[in-house]
Amino acid sequence: MILPHRFRFPVFLAFTLGVITLQLAGSLPGQVSSGTTKSYDIVVYGGTSGGIAAAIQSARLGKSVIVIEPSSHLGGLTTGGLGATDIGNKAAIGGLSREFYQRVGKWYADPKNWVHESASKYNERRKSSGENEMWTFEPHVAMRVYKDWLAEYPAIQVVMNERLDLKNGVKKNPATKAIESISMESGKVYAGKVFIDATYEGDLMAKAGVPYHVGREGEKVYGETLNGIRVEKSTHHQFTHKVDPYVIPGKPESGLIPLIQAGGPGEEGAGDHRVQAYNYRMCTTDVAENRRAWPKPDGYDEKTYELVLRNCEAGDHRKSWNPVWMPNRKTDTNNNFAVSTDYIGANYEYPDADYAKRQAIIDDHKRYQQGLMWTLANHPRVPQEIRDHFQKLGLAKDEFVETDNWPPQLYVREARRMISDYVMTQHNCQRKVTAEDSVGMGAYNMDSHNCQRYVTKEGYVRNEGDIQVGVPPYPISYKSIRPAKEHVTNLLVPVCLSASHISYGSIRMEPVFMVLGQSAATAASFAIDGKTSVQDVDYAKLREKLLEDKQVLEWQGSHGGAAGIVPSSLPGVVVDDALARTKGEWTASGSISGFVGSGYHTDGNEQKGEKSALFELKIPKTGSYDIRMSWTPNANRASNVPVVVEAGTLRTETRVNQRNAAGKDGFHTLGRMTLNAGQTVNVVISNDKTDGHVIIDAVQALPAQD
């Protein structure tokens, strides 16, 4: 289905790339060719990170394999600008996924690969001592690692710019429900024993007749509390000032300015067709000789950015992006605050669209984001301090050279999601339900970007849909990456897997896609060897092989190691940062180990005095308690973090040094209080007048021991 586009966005004509084939290897051993049909053990459709991992694992298991990439770009988001790896807990990542980051680490271990800064200066901010892995990297390095890795397996074939025929591209055996072959627009046909759909869109899965969902399920579908429309919980990346939405301010009859939808947000908790916003992860630099000025795109119309300008004029002078530093003075730059690089509402039709419509949406996103950056850096209605800030960074000249330094991959955060006989939900992410057939771990926050921008009853602009809730590491079910047996018997779907909107927000991370791609290829190999369907693969044997290949299938983390600890396993009353009530925009992170829960949040060393976090500890039993807080130490932390503890008439104020370790068990005692059962202790951490990054992780009320 193609969903109606209900926004006032301009529509542009699409263009289609010519078909160019890149073949990294010659004929495969045991490959059977007949006319335009080529046959393989495993056919991987989609050269994303998950697809590459699937191909490498297939080759390691002795299977003939081909990767068919519909575009001219290999590696998906991992090579497309997302160098600030979203992890949650590093210890939850194993197998080929961890090997990829170790290979990146090996690259940066060579001093000659540090051109614009020293490794020591960078690593003191971003890398834990003793790690072999590198979790932040430049796009061209990720591409180099992938291509070198694939070249180690001459049996792997990769073809580029071959798109599935969306009308008649899948041939299935009606009796066995098995895919026999897939056809490309070029007329080429690829037959296989097992197919893996590793695309972000799920085209092969959908055209094979597998049911799927687009948009947000209502909260009642799976009994979730975070799915569906969430006005009350949408506090992140939000407007902080009253911004008039009308063409003629104060006059609704004049119509809405661009980037705002007509009508209200909808019923709280209800499902809808809306998809969380997409953007491009730009690679920028402040190195003058490698920096280019922001391009003003063809078709630029300043009216598109009236909301941006009015928001500035209303008093919101926050720097509306999030540039995270990569090696060599480059960034992976993401969305931030009320109006930023997320093109809210412009992607609803994308998941089910044909190629021409998708290209139009892709072009529109590029035009919007390039125009946004030019506006913030140059428009006279933007305050000078903001213009100066956005002129300090520009696109890196030595990245994405073939696409004029612009990322070639749109960040398709979510498109189709398969509906199998097991659906990963919020309950899995919070470990209220545990999958017994794990093929990998999720560990990142349940993270949905905003889905819509609307006008409140009071007549001001508001965003909706951004949800960020922390999770402990949790297993991902094998049944969630394969369809139900009545639909297809030889297909695996490690990217557009079976998951609700809110749980997919946690699972949808590049390292996890690599993990699931490897597991999918292992299951495919077992199905081929056992001459069985993917549904009938012996899980016990699959699990044994996955563990042999160093996949992480169960949570083994402990406090102070490479991963965080589950808050409920700690003594006393513990409140993680995921449950804190925050003011201002805090950025989720997990780059420094030793945290509680799925990670921690940082103020980014910005907007001093504007950010705070309230932790509420409810005391279960009358007695004396030590009130404590945890953080991960680092040289870039603030040495003077203000902390206020209040309980009734009791109040203490202190400043803590987060450059030093909190304590032997990771916690620092703020003070001791005698408290009554049912009493609430409020701990407020702020970034007022601090001299570095402020970290919020967890607070604890621990019964006094002496």
PDB file of C-alpha atoms in Angstrom, residues 188-286:
ATOM      1  CA  LYS A 188      18.764 -11.010 -14.476  1.00  0.00           C
ATOM      2  CA  VAL A 189      17.469 -13.877 -12.377  1.00  0.00           C
ATOM      3  CA  TYR A 190      19.084 -15.282  -9.248  1.00  0.00           C
ATOM      4  CA  ALA A 191      18.074 -18.667  -7.886  1.00  0.00           C
ATOM      5  CA  GLY A 192      18.945 -19.870  -4.409  1.00  0.00           C
ATOM      6  CA  LYS A 193      18.290 -22.441  -1.738  1.00  0.00           C
ATOM      7  CA  VAL A 194      17.825 -19.813   0.970  1.00  0.00           C
ATOM      8  CA  PHE A 195      17.298 -16.055   0.608  1.00  0.00           C
ATOM      9  CA  ILE A 196      18.188 -13.324   3.075  1.00  0.00           C
ATOM     10  CA  ASP A 197      16.518  -9.912   2.851  1.00  0.00           C
ATOM     11  CA  ALA A 198      19.034  -7.520   4.414  1.00  0.00           C
ATOM     12  CA  THR A 199      17.591  -4.284   3.008  1.00  0.00           C
ATOM     13  CA  TYR A 200      16.330  -1.438   5.185  1.00  0.00           C
ATOM     14  CA  GLU A 201      13.060  -1.452   3.221  1.00  0.00           C
ATOM     15  CA  GLY A 202      12.184  -5.172   3.223  1.00  0.00           C
ATOM     16  CA  ASP A 203      11.237  -5.337  -0.457  1.00  0.00           C
ATOM     17  CA  LEU A 204      12.040  -9.017  -0.926  1.00  0.00           C
ATOM     18  CA  MET A 205      10.190  -9.923   2.243  1.00  0.00           C
ATOM     19  CA  ALA A 206       7.112  -7.950   1.190  1.00  0.00           C
ATOM     20  CA  LYS A 207       7.034  -9.166  -2.412  1.00  0.00           C
ATOM     21  CA  ALA A 208       7.391 -12.754  -1.196  1.00  0.00           C
ATOM     22  CA  GLY A 209       3.988 -12.430   0.461  1.00  0.00           C
ATOM     23  CA  VAL A 210       5.109 -12.043   4.065  1.00  0.00           C
ATOM     24  CA  PRO A 211       2.777  -9.853   6.169  1.00  0.00           C
ATOM     25  CA  TYR A 212       4.318  -6.713   7.604  1.00  0.00           C
ATOM     26  CA  HIS A 213       3.477  -3.478   9.395  1.00  0.00           C
ATOM     27  CA  VAL A 214       4.255   0.149   8.567  1.00  0.00           C
ATOM     28  CA  GLY A 215       3.806   2.854  11.182  1.00  0.00           C
ATOM     29  CA  ARG A 216       3.057   2.615  14.884  1.00  0.00           C
ATOM     30  CA  GLU A 217       0.874  -0.053  16.431  1.00  0.00           C
ATOM     31  CA  GLY A 218      -1.637   1.081  19.015  1.00  0.00           C
ATOM     32  CA  GLU A 219      -0.701   0.390  22.616  1.00  0.00           C
ATOM     33  CA  LYS A 220      -3.387  -2.290  22.912  1.00  0.00           C
ATOM     34  CA  VAL A 221      -2.044  -4.457  20.073  1.00  0.00           C
ATOM     35  CA  TYR A 222       0.792  -5.889  22.180  1.00  0.00           C
ATOM     36  CA  GLY A 223      -0.068  -4.383  25.557  1.00  0.00           C
ATOM     37  CA  GLU A 224       2.722  -1.801  25.352  1.00  0.00           C
ATOM     38  CA  THR A 225       2.895   1.570  27.093  1.00  0.00           C
ATOM     39  CA  LEU A 226       5.346   3.290  24.742  1.00  0.00           C
ATOM     40  CA  ASN A 227       3.887   2.455  21.329  1.00  0.00           C
ATOM     41  CA  GLY A 228       1.408   4.534  19.358  1.00  0.00           C
ATOM     42  CA  ILE A 229       0.905   8.296  19.558  1.00  0.00           C
ATOM     43  CA  ARG A 230       2.741   9.688  22.598  1.00  0.00           C
ATOM     44  CA  VAL A 231       2.116  13.372  23.201  1.00  0.00           C
ATOM     45  CA  GLU A 232       2.773  13.291  26.945  1.00  0.00           C
ATOM     46  CA  LYS A 233       6.051  11.376  26.699  1.00  0.00           C
ATOM     47  CA  SER A 234       7.436  13.394  23.767  1.00  0.00           C
ATOM     48  CA  THR A 235       9.697  15.633  25.815  1.00  0.00           C
ATOM     49  CA  HIS A 236      12.962  15.195  23.905  1.00  0.00           C
ATOM     50  CA  HIS A 237      13.899  17.217  20.825  1.00  0.00           C
ATOM     51  CA  GLN A 238      11.047  19.543  21.636  1.00  0.00           C
ATOM     52  CA  PHE A 239      10.150  23.212  21.257  1.00  0.00           C
ATOM     53  CA  THR A 240      11.091  25.292  24.284  1.00  0.00           C
ATOM     54  CA  HIS A 241       9.484  28.527  23.106  1.00  0.00           C
ATOM     55  CA  LYS A 242       6.077  29.442  21.697  1.00  0.00           C
ATOM     56  CA  VAL A 243       6.296  29.494  17.913  1.00  0.00           C
ATOM     57  CA  ASP A 244       3.369  30.666  15.777  1.00  0.00           C
ATOM     58  CA  PRO A 245       2.561  28.187  12.953  1.00  0.00           C
ATOM     59  CA  TYR A 246       0.486  30.385  10.655  1.00  0.00           C
ATOM     60  CA  VAL A 247       1.509  32.113   7.427  1.00  0.00           C
ATOM     61  CA  ILE A 248       0.155  35.333   8.890  1.00  0.00           C
ATOM     62  CA  PRO A 249       0.973  35.061  12.594  1.00  0.00           C
ATOM     63  CA  GLY A 250      -2.123  34.781  14.735  1.00  0.00           C
ATOM     64  CA  LYS A 251      -4.417  34.081  11.770  1.00  0.00           C
ATOM     65  CA  PRO A 252      -5.282  30.367  11.354  1.00  0.00           C
ATOM     66  CA  GLU A 253      -7.248  31.166   8.200  1.00  0.00           C
ATOM     67  CA  SER A 254      -3.988  32.122   6.465  1.00  0.00           C
ATOM     68  CA  GLY A 255      -2.825  28.494   6.540  1.00  0.00           C
ATOM     69  CA  LEU A 256       0.194  26.722   7.960  1.00  0.00           C
ATOM     70  CA  ILE A 257       3.824  27.414   7.151  1.00  0.00           C
ATOM     71  CA  PRO A 258       5.837  24.427   5.797  1.00  0.00           C
ATOM     72  CA  LEU A 259       6.973  21.491   7.960  1.00  0.00           C
ATOM     73  CA  ILE A 260       3.766  21.407  10.027  1.00  0.00           C
ATOM     74  CA  GLN A 261       0.798  19.082   9.587  1.00  0.00           C
ATOM     75  CA  ALA A 262      -2.844  20.120   9.703  1.00  0.00           C
ATOM     76  CA  GLY A 263      -4.965  18.768  12.526  1.00  0.00           C
ATOM     77  CA  GLY A 264      -4.123  17.585  16.013  1.00  0.00           C
ATOM     78  CA  PRO A 265      -1.740  14.768  16.939  1.00  0.00           C
ATOM     79  CA  GLY A 266      -4.416  12.104  17.405  1.00  0.00           C
ATOM     80  CA  GLU A 267      -5.513   9.995  20.349  1.00  0.00           C
ATOM     81  CA  GLU A 268      -2.900   9.153  22.970  1.00  0.00           C
ATOM     82  CA  GLY A 269      -1.734   5.550  22.542  1.00  0.00           C
ATOM     83  CA  ALA A 270      -3.515   5.036  19.229  1.00  0.00           C
ATOM     84  CA  GLY A 271      -1.793   3.465  16.270  1.00  0.00           C
ATOM     85  CA  ASP A 272      -1.154   5.408  13.083  1.00  0.00           C
ATOM     86  CA  HIS A 273       0.575   5.279   9.717  1.00  0.00           C
ATOM     87  CA  ARG A 274       3.401   7.593  10.717  1.00  0.00           C
ATOM     88  CA  VAL A 275       7.062   6.602  10.431  1.00  0.00           C
ATOM     89  CA  GLN A 276       9.830   8.053  12.588  1.00  0.00           C
ATOM     90  CA  ALA A 277      11.802  10.740  10.786  1.00  0.00           C
ATOM     91  CA  TYR A 278      14.751  10.109   8.465  1.00  0.00           C
ATOM     92  CA  ASN A 279      17.847  12.239   7.919  1.00  0.00           C
ATOM     93  CA  TYR A 280      21.421  12.102   6.625  1.00  0.00           C
ATOM     94  CA  ARG A 281      24.340  11.498   8.978  1.00  0.00           C
ATOM     95  CA  MET A 282      26.707  14.173   7.695  1.00  0.00           C
ATOM     96  CA  CYS A 283      30.476  13.924   8.013  1.00  0.00           C
ATOM     97  CA  THR A 284      31.823  17.380   8.829  1.00  0.00           C
ATOM     98  CA  THR A 285      35.175  18.800   9.876  1.00  0.00           C
ATOM     99  CA  ASP A 286      36.668  21.951  11.371  1.00  0.00           C
TER     100      ASP A 286
END
